Amino acid sequence: MSFRLCWHSLALCAIITFLGLLEGCQAILPPGDRAHYVFHGDQRSPGEIRAAGGFLPRRQTRYHRPTTFSLLHYAQGRWNRAYVSTSTQFGQAAVNFAGAGNYVYRIHITPNMIDVNDVLSASSPFPSQREYAALGGIPWDAVQGWWRIPLSENSNIFSLFNNLVCGSNDAADLVTYRYERDYEPLFSPNADYDGERYVGSHVQTSADADASVLGATNIRQAIADLAGAAERFMHRHGSAVGWRAGQTFPLWVPVPGTEESRRRRCPSVSGSSDDDSNLPSK
């Protein structure tokens, strides 16, 4: 192990220990009901997200490839995927997917979201991320609000949002624990949020037949039905997010000239390969 890596590990432990001791000196409120919202970390500003109509998969997503709809490939971090990532854990979005100078968005649950850990079960490669994957995308009016993490945090050795801590589940858990008390009051509300539109929405699980197909771990066996399962899923669960009868992907046409989400802050948190050349194509 190199000196640099040793120093990194010791410094990370020092940060977590310091913040843990600080927590012990402060009263902690019990976490509130988080059943109706999730978080998404992004480098783009609210104005950019609004101009884009919300959150979409990459503009270059190849929807004609069945593996684009594989939840396993999505969870492994493959770039060619039909999903937008969210997490039930504020800390995961803030520490590992946003970071200093970037944004954390709080989003109402939408019915096209799938519980990744539930569907993939033991095959979920990063269960600590507690991800809900939104098939097709998330409209802007599902965003409840946002917080921009101050850039000044990046120069603070005891910051939970600097690059040194990026990838630490311990740091992410601590930030999640402190959400209601320390961070929720910092969020700016979205004037375009349409709460009525999403009342009663719930996340889909392995109990949904098409979600189970999308979460198949034997992709060779499921490949013939992945695209069909994705369209059936959206026909049943996508109307609230704008899916129309008879349409196909994308959920909406990307707005020309709008910015796309860039690479995740922590490449080590998930993979990035799109190589499925050994799988049958369709």
Short mmCIF file of C-alpha atoms in Angstrom, two decimals:
data_model
loop_
_atom_site.label_atom_id
_atom_site.label_comp_id
_atom_site.label_asym_id
_atom_site.label_seq_id
_atom_site.Cartn_x
_atom_site.Cartn_y
_atom_site.Cartn_z
CA MET A 1 0.00 0.00 0.00
CA SER A 2 1.46 3.40 -1.01
CA PHE A 3 2.13 6.24 1.44
CA ARG A 4 -0.49 8.33 -0.37
CA LEU A 5 -3.14 5.66 0.03
CA CYS A 6 -2.24 5.19 3.72
CA TRP A 7 -2.51 8.92 4.32
CA HIS A 8 -5.85 9.01 2.51
CA SER A 9 -7.23 6.23 4.73
CA LEU A 10 -5.96 7.83 7.94
CA ALA A 11 -7.33 11.23 6.96
CA LEU A 12 -10.70 9.74 6.10
CA CYS A 13 -10.86 7.99 9.47
CA ALA A 14 -9.95 11.27 11.18
CA ILE A 15 -12.77 13.08 9.42
CA ILE A 16 -15.40 10.48 10.31
CA THR A 17 -14.15 10.27 13.91
CA PHE A 18 -14.19 14.04 14.33
CA LEU A 19 -17.70 14.35 12.94
CA GLY A 20 -18.90 11.41 15.02
CA LEU A 21 -17.61 13.06 18.19
CA LEU A 22 -19.27 16.29 17.14
CA GLU A 23 -22.55 14.44 16.74
CA GLY A 24 -22.25 13.09 20.27
CA CYS A 25 -22.22 16.66 21.59
CA GLN A 26 -25.40 17.65 19.77
CA ALA A 27 -29.03 16.65 20.18
CA ILE A 28 -30.19 14.48 17.29
CA LEU A 29 -33.78 14.63 16.12
CA PRO A 30 -35.27 11.31 15.02
CA PRO A 31 -35.54 11.00 11.22
CA GLY A 32 -38.87 12.00 9.72
CA ASP A 33 -41.07 10.14 7.25
CA ARG A 34 -39.04 9.80 4.08
CA ALA A 35 -41.45 7.46 2.33
CA HIS A 36 -42.52 9.94 -0.34
CA TYR A 37 -39.30 11.45 -1.66
CA VAL A 38 -35.84 10.55 -2.93
CA PHE A 39 -32.66 12.46 -3.79
CA HIS A 40 -30.58 12.97 -6.91
CA GLY A 41 -27.11 14.55 -7.08
CA ASP A 42 -26.29 16.54 -10.22
CA GLN A 43 -23.77 19.10 -11.46
CA ARG A 44 -26.45 21.02 -13.38
CA SER A 45 -28.30 24.00 -11.98
CA PRO A 46 -32.09 24.12 -11.46
CA GLY A 47 -32.33 26.41 -14.49
CA GLU A 48 -30.59 23.83 -16.65
CA ILE A 49 -32.74 20.98 -15.37
CA ARG A 50 -35.90 23.04 -15.89
CA ALA A 51 -34.87 23.91 -19.46
CA ALA A 52 -34.35 20.20 -20.15
CA GLY A 53 -37.84 19.38 -18.86
CA GLY A 54 -36.42 17.31 -16.03
CA PHE A 55 -33.99 14.41 -15.78
CA LEU A 56 -33.49 12.12 -18.77
CA PRO A 57 -31.03 9.34 -19.56
CA ARG A 58 -28.17 10.40 -21.81
CA ARG A 59 -29.11 11.86 -25.18
CA GLN A 60 -27.03 9.14 -26.88
CA THR A 61 -28.90 6.31 -25.14
CA ARG A 62 -29.45 3.48 -27.62
CA TYR A 63 -33.02 2.49 -26.91
CA HIS A 64 -32.97 -0.02 -29.77
CA ARG A 65 -30.62 -2.23 -27.72
CA PRO A 66 -32.49 -4.50 -25.30
CA THR A 67 -29.71 -4.38 -22.71
CA THR A 68 -30.36 -0.64 -22.33
CA PHE A 69 -33.33 -1.65 -20.15
CA SER A 70 -31.43 -4.10 -17.94
CA LEU A 71 -31.57 -3.02 -14.29
CA LEU A 72 -28.48 -5.11 -13.58
CA HIS A 73 -26.48 -3.23 -16.22
CA TYR A 74 -27.81 0.03 -14.82
CA ALA A 75 -26.79 -0.89 -11.27
CA GLN A 76 -23.33 -1.90 -12.50
CA GLY A 77 -22.92 1.63 -13.84
CA ARG A 78 -23.11 1.01 -17.58
CA TRP A 79 -23.56 4.27 -19.43
CA ASN A 80 -26.06 2.99 -22.03
CA ARG A 81 -29.10 2.73 -19.79
CA ALA A 82 -32.70 3.89 -19.82
CA TYR A 83 -32.83 4.91 -16.16
CA VAL A 84 -32.24 8.00 -14.02
CA SER A 85 -30.71 7.29 -10.61
CA THR A 86 -32.15 8.41 -7.29
CA SER A 87 -31.47 7.36 -3.72
CA THR A 88 -33.58 7.23 -0.60
CA GLN A 89 -30.44 8.35 1.26
CA PHE A 90 -29.68 12.07 1.22
CA GLY A 91 -26.06 11.33 2.09
CA GLN A 92 -25.49 9.08 -0.91
CA ALA A 93 -26.75 11.78 -3.28
CA ALA A 94 -24.85 14.58 -1.53
CA VAL A 95 -21.53 12.92 -0.66
CA ASN A 96 -21.05 10.40 -3.46
CA PHE A 97 -22.95 11.85 -6.44
CA ALA A 98 -22.93 15.64 -6.01
CA GLY A 99 -20.13 17.11 -3.91
CA ALA A 100 -19.09 20.68 -3.18
CA GLY A 101 -20.40 23.23 -5.67
CA ASN A 102 -23.04 20.89 -7.08
CA TYR A 103 -26.72 20.26 -6.39
CA VAL A 104 -28.87 17.79 -4.50
CA TYR A 105 -32.47 17.60 -5.71
CA ARG A 106 -35.31 16.28 -3.59
CA ILE A 107 -37.86 14.51 -5.78
CA HIS A 108 -41.33 13.16 -5.13
CA ILE A 109 -41.65 9.43 -5.69
CA THR A 110 -42.93 8.73 -9.21
CA PRO A 111 -44.65 5.49 -10.27
CA ASN A 112 -42.00 4.65 -12.89
CA MET A 113 -39.37 4.17 -10.16
CA ILE A 114 -38.10 0.67 -9.36
CA ASP A 115 -36.53 -0.42 -6.06
CA VAL A 116 -33.16 -1.69 -7.29
CA ASN A 117 -32.22 -3.62 -4.15
CA ASP A 118 -35.60 -5.33 -3.97
CA VAL A 119 -35.62 -6.40 -7.61
CA LEU A 120 -31.96 -7.42 -7.86
CA SER A 121 -31.84 -8.84 -4.34
CA ALA A 122 -28.44 -10.43 -3.63
CA SER A 123 -27.23 -9.41 -7.11
CA SER A 124 -27.46 -5.69 -6.34
CA PRO A 125 -23.81 -4.59 -6.65
CA PHE A 126 -24.06 -1.47 -4.45
CA PRO A 127 -26.89 -2.05 -1.96
CA SER A 128 -25.76 0.79 0.32
CA GLN A 129 -26.80 3.28 -2.36
CA ARG A 130 -30.48 2.42 -1.73
CA GLU A 131 -31.37 3.32 -5.30
CA TYR A 132 -34.73 3.80 -6.94
CA ALA A 133 -34.20 3.77 -10.71
CA ALA A 134 -36.66 5.88 -12.72
CA LEU A 135 -37.30 4.19 -16.07
CA GLY A 136 -37.36 6.81 -18.84
CA GLY A 137 -36.78 9.86 -16.66
CA ILE A 138 -38.23 12.26 -14.10
CA PRO A 139 -40.24 15.38 -15.06
CA TRP A 140 -39.23 18.75 -13.65
CA ASP A 141 -42.54 19.18 -11.82
CA ALA A 142 -41.71 16.16 -9.63
CA VAL A 143 -38.79 18.09 -8.12
CA GLN A 144 -39.72 19.44 -4.70
CA GLY A 145 -36.60 21.52 -4.18
CA TRP A 146 -32.81 21.64 -4.20
CA TRP A 147 -29.73 22.62 -2.26
CA ARG A 148 -26.41 23.69 -3.69
CA ILE A 149 -23.52 22.41 -1.59
CA PRO A 150 -21.24 25.41 -0.90
CA LEU A 151 -17.94 25.45 -2.74
CA SER A 152 -16.23 26.58 0.45
CA GLU A 153 -16.83 23.11 1.86
CA ASN A 154 -14.25 21.80 -0.60
CA SER A 155 -11.35 23.49 1.23
CA ASN A 156 -12.38 22.25 4.67
CA ILE A 157 -10.49 19.14 5.82
CA PHE A 158 -13.48 18.23 7.96
CA SER A 159 -15.99 18.64 5.15
CA LEU A 160 -18.31 15.76 4.37
CA PHE A 161 -18.49 16.88 0.74
CA ASN A 162 -14.90 17.16 -0.40
CA ASN A 163 -13.14 14.71 -2.72
CA LEU A 164 -11.31 12.99 0.14
CA VAL A 165 -14.58 11.65 1.55
CA CYS A 166 -16.13 10.82 -1.85
CA GLY A 167 -17.08 7.15 -1.88
CA SER A 168 -17.38 6.82 1.89
CA ASN A 169 -20.60 5.15 3.01
CA ASP A 170 -19.80 6.12 6.61
CA ALA A 171 -19.77 9.80 5.66
CA ALA A 172 -22.91 9.36 3.56
CA ASP A 173 -24.74 7.67 6.44
CA LEU A 174 -23.80 10.47 8.82
CA VAL A 175 -25.09 13.13 6.40
CA THR A 176 -28.33 11.20 5.92
CA TYR A 177 -28.79 11.03 9.69
CA ARG A 178 -28.40 14.79 9.94
CA TYR A 179 -30.70 15.59 7.01
CA GLU A 180 -33.83 16.88 8.76
CA ARG A 181 -31.94 18.93 11.31
CA ASP A 182 -29.05 20.40 9.37
CA TYR A 183 -29.80 20.25 5.65
CA GLU A 184 -33.53 20.21 4.94
CA PRO A 185 -33.93 23.89 5.99
CA LEU A 186 -31.31 24.84 3.38
CA PHE A 187 -33.36 23.53 0.45
CA SER A 188 -34.95 26.01 -1.97
CA PRO A 189 -38.51 25.09 -3.01
CA ASN A 190 -39.40 24.48 -6.64
CA ALA A 191 -42.23 26.81 -7.68
CA ASP A 192 -43.11 24.38 -10.50
CA TYR A 193 -43.54 21.38 -8.21
CA ASP A 194 -46.91 19.68 -8.81
CA GLY A 195 -47.53 17.55 -5.74
CA GLU A 196 -51.10 16.68 -6.73
CA ARG A 197 -49.88 14.98 -9.88
CA TYR A 198 -47.92 12.41 -7.90
CA VAL A 199 -50.21 11.79 -4.92
CA GLY A 200 -50.49 8.07 -4.29
CA SER A 201 -47.39 7.17 -6.33
CA HIS A 202 -45.39 4.24 -5.06
CA VAL A 203 -42.18 2.53 -6.08
CA GLN A 204 -42.39 -0.73 -8.01
CA THR A 205 -40.82 -3.90 -6.63
CA SER A 206 -40.21 -7.50 -7.63
CA ALA A 207 -43.95 -8.04 -7.19
CA ASP A 208 -44.36 -6.29 -10.54
CA ALA A 209 -43.96 -8.85 -13.33
CA ASP A 210 -42.29 -6.48 -15.79
CA ALA A 211 -39.97 -5.04 -13.14
CA SER A 212 -38.85 -8.60 -12.46
CA VAL A 213 -38.03 -9.08 -16.14
CA LEU A 214 -36.08 -5.82 -16.20
CA GLY A 215 -34.18 -7.00 -13.13
CA ALA A 216 -33.26 -10.39 -14.55
CA THR A 217 -29.73 -11.43 -13.62
CA ASN A 218 -29.54 -13.94 -16.47
CA ILE A 219 -29.56 -11.34 -19.21
CA ARG A 220 -29.03 -13.86 -22.00
CA GLN A 221 -32.23 -15.57 -20.98
CA ALA A 222 -34.24 -12.35 -20.60
CA ILE A 223 -32.86 -10.33 -23.49
CA ALA A 224 -35.71 -11.11 -25.88
CA ASP A 225 -38.25 -9.57 -23.50
CA LEU A 226 -36.35 -6.64 -21.97
CA ALA A 227 -37.60 -3.98 -24.42
CA GLY A 228 -41.14 -5.36 -24.32
CA ALA A 229 -41.14 -5.41 -20.52
CA ALA A 230 -39.95 -1.79 -20.44
CA GLU A 231 -42.78 -0.62 -22.70
CA ARG A 232 -45.40 -2.65 -20.84
CA PHE A 233 -44.10 -1.24 -17.56
CA MET A 234 -44.44 2.33 -18.83
CA HIS A 235 -47.90 1.69 -20.29
CA ARG A 236 -49.02 0.66 -16.80
CA HIS A 237 -47.00 3.05 -14.63
CA GLY A 238 -45.88 5.92 -16.85
CA SER A 239 -48.94 8.13 -17.37
CA ALA A 240 -48.15 10.35 -14.38
CA VAL A 241 -44.73 11.19 -15.84
CA GLY A 242 -46.09 11.90 -19.32
CA TRP A 243 -46.01 8.53 -21.06
CA ARG A 244 -48.73 8.32 -23.70
CA ALA A 245 -50.53 5.31 -25.12
CA GLY A 246 -48.65 3.86 -28.07
CA GLN A 247 -45.45 5.86 -27.58
CA THR A 248 -41.94 4.47 -27.39
CA PHE A 249 -38.74 5.66 -25.74
CA PRO A 250 -37.48 8.27 -25.01
CA LEU A 251 -40.00 9.50 -22.46
CA TRP A 252 -39.76 12.92 -24.11
CA VAL A 253 -37.51 14.25 -26.86
CA PRO A 254 -34.39 15.89 -25.40
CA VAL A 255 -34.46 19.66 -25.73
CA PRO A 256 -31.75 20.78 -28.19
CA GLY A 257 -28.92 22.76 -26.62
CA THR A 258 -29.61 21.71 -23.04
CA GLU A 259 -26.86 20.37 -20.81
CA GLU A 260 -26.61 16.72 -19.87
CA SER A 261 -25.57 15.29 -16.53
CA ARG A 262 -21.84 14.62 -16.50
CA ARG A 263 -19.88 11.72 -15.08
CA ARG A 264 -20.50 10.72 -11.46
CA ARG A 265 -18.06 12.17 -8.95
CA CYS A 266 -16.89 8.81 -7.66
CA PRO A 267 -16.07 6.42 -10.52
CA SER A 268 -15.16 3.81 -7.89
CA VAL A 269 -18.74 3.81 -6.62
CA SER A 270 -19.95 2.01 -9.74
CA GLY A 271 -18.68 0.72 -13.05
CA SER A 272 -18.81 2.58 -16.34
CA SER A 273 -18.51 -0.02 -19.08
CA ASP A 274 -21.02 -0.39 -21.88
CA ASP A 275 -19.43 -3.52 -23.27
CA ASP A 276 -22.14 -6.05 -23.93
CA SER A 277 -20.66 -7.23 -27.21
CA ASN A 278 -20.76 -10.83 -26.05
CA LEU A 279 -24.51 -10.72 -25.60
CA PRO A 280 -26.92 -11.43 -28.46
CA SER A 281 -28.28 -8.31 -30.14
CA LYS A 282 -31.72 -7.67 -31.49
#
